[in-house]
mmCIF file of C-alpha atoms in Angstrom:
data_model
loop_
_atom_site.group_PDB
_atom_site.id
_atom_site.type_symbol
_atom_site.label_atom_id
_atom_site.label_comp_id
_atom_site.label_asym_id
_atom_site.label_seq_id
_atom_site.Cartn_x
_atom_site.Cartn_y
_atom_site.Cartn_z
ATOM 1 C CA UNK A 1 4.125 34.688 26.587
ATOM 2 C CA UNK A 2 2.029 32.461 24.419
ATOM 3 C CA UNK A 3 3.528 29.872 22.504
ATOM 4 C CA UNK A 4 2.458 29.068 18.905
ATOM 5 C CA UNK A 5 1.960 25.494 19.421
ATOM 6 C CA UNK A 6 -1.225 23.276 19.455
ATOM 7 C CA UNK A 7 0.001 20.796 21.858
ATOM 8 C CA UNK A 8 3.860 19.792 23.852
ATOM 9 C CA UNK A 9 4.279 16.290 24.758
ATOM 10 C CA UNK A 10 7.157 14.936 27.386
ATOM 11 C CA UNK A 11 7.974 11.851 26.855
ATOM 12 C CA UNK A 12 9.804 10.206 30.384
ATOM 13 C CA UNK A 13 9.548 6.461 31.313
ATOM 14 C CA UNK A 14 11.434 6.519 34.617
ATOM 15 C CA UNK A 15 8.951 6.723 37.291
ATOM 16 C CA UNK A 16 11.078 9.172 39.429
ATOM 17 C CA UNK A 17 12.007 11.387 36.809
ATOM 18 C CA UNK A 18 8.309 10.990 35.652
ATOM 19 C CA UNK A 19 6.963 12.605 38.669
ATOM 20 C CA UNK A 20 9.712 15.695 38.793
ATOM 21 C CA UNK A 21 8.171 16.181 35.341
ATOM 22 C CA UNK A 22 4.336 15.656 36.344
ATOM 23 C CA UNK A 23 5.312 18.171 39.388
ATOM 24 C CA UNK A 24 6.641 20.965 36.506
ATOM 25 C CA UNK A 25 3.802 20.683 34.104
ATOM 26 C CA UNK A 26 1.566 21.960 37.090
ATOM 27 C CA UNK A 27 3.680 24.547 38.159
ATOM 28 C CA UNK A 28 3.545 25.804 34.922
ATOM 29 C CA UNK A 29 0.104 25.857 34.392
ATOM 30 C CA UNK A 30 -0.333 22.450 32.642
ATOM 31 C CA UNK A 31 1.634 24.158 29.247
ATOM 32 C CA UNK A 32 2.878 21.001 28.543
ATOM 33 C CA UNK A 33 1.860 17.141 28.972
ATOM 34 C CA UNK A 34 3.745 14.540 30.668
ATOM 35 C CA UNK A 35 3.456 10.809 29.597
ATOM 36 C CA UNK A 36 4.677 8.172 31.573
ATOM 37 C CA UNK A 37 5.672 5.624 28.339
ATOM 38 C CA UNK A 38 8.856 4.048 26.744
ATOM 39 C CA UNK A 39 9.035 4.925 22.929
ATOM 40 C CA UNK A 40 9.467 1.696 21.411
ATOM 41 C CA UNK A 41 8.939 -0.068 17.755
ATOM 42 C CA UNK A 42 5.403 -1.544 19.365
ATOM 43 C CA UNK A 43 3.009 0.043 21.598
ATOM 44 C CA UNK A 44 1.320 -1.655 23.956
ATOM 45 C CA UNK A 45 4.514 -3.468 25.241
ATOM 46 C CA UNK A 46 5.303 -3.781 28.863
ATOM 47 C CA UNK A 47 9.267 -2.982 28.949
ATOM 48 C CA UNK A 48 11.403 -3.702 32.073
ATOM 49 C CA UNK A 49 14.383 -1.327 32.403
ATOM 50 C CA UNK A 50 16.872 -1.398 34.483
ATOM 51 C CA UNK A 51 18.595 1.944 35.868
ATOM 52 C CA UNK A 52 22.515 1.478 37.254
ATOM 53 C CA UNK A 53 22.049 3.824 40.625
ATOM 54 C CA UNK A 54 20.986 7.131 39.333
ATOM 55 C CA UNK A 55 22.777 7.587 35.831
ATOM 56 C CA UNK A 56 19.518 7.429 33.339
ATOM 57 C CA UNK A 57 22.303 7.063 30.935
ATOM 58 C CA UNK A 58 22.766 3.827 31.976
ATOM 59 C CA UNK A 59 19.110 2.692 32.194
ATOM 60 C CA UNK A 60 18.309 -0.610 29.565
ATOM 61 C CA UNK A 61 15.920 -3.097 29.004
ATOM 62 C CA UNK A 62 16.112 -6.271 31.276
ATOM 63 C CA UNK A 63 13.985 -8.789 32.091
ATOM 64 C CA UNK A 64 14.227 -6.960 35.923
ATOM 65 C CA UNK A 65 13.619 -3.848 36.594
ATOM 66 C CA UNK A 66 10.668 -1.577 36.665
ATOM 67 C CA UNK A 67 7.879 -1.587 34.195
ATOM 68 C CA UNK A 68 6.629 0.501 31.601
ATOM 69 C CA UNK A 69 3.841 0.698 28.916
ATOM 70 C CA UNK A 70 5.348 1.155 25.250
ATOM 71 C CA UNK A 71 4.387 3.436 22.401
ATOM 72 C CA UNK A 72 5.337 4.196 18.964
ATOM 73 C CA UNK A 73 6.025 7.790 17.677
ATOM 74 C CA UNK A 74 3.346 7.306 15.703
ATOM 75 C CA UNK A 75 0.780 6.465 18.040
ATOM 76 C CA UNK A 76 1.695 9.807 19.423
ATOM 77 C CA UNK A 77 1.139 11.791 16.301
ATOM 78 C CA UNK A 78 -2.101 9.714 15.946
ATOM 79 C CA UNK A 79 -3.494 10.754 19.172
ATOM 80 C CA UNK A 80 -2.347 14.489 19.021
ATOM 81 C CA UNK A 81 -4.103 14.505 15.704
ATOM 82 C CA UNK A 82 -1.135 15.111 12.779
ATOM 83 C CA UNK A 83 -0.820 13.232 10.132
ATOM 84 C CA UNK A 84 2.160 11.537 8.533
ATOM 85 C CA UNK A 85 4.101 14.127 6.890
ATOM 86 C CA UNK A 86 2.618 17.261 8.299
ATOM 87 C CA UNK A 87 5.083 19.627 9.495
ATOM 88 C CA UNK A 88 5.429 19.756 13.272
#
């Protein structure tokens, strides 16, 4: 069925996880786009986290651990085109 939406973001910064996700969006006919970031308060920031075996629950940011690009929810809304305040 269609879905009334212009455009559905995922959002996923463990690599793993990442590609499980990357994986669904195909089988499912690309309805939905995966990003491989880390929302943060800055984009642009290289963040190390740190994942405790495989509970993403207790993933944090270290100084170790694997890294991943930043980005603000706002970067997001700016490159999906909607503006502050528009409904969603």
């Amino acid at each position: 069925p269609a879905i009334n939406c212009k455009q559905v973001l995922a959002i996923e910064p463990m690599p793993h996880t990442y590609q499980h996700l990357k994986r669904n969006a195909e089988i499912n006919n690309n309805r939905f786009k995966p990003l491989n970031r880390a929302i943060y308060s800055e984009s642009g920031i290289s963040l190390h986290i740190n994942q405790t075996g495989n509970n993403h629950a207790g993933a944090s940011l270290r100084k170790e651990g694997f890294s991943v690009e930043s980005i603000t929810i706002d970067d997001i809304l700016e490159s999906i085109d909607i503006s502050p305040g528009m409904p969603i």
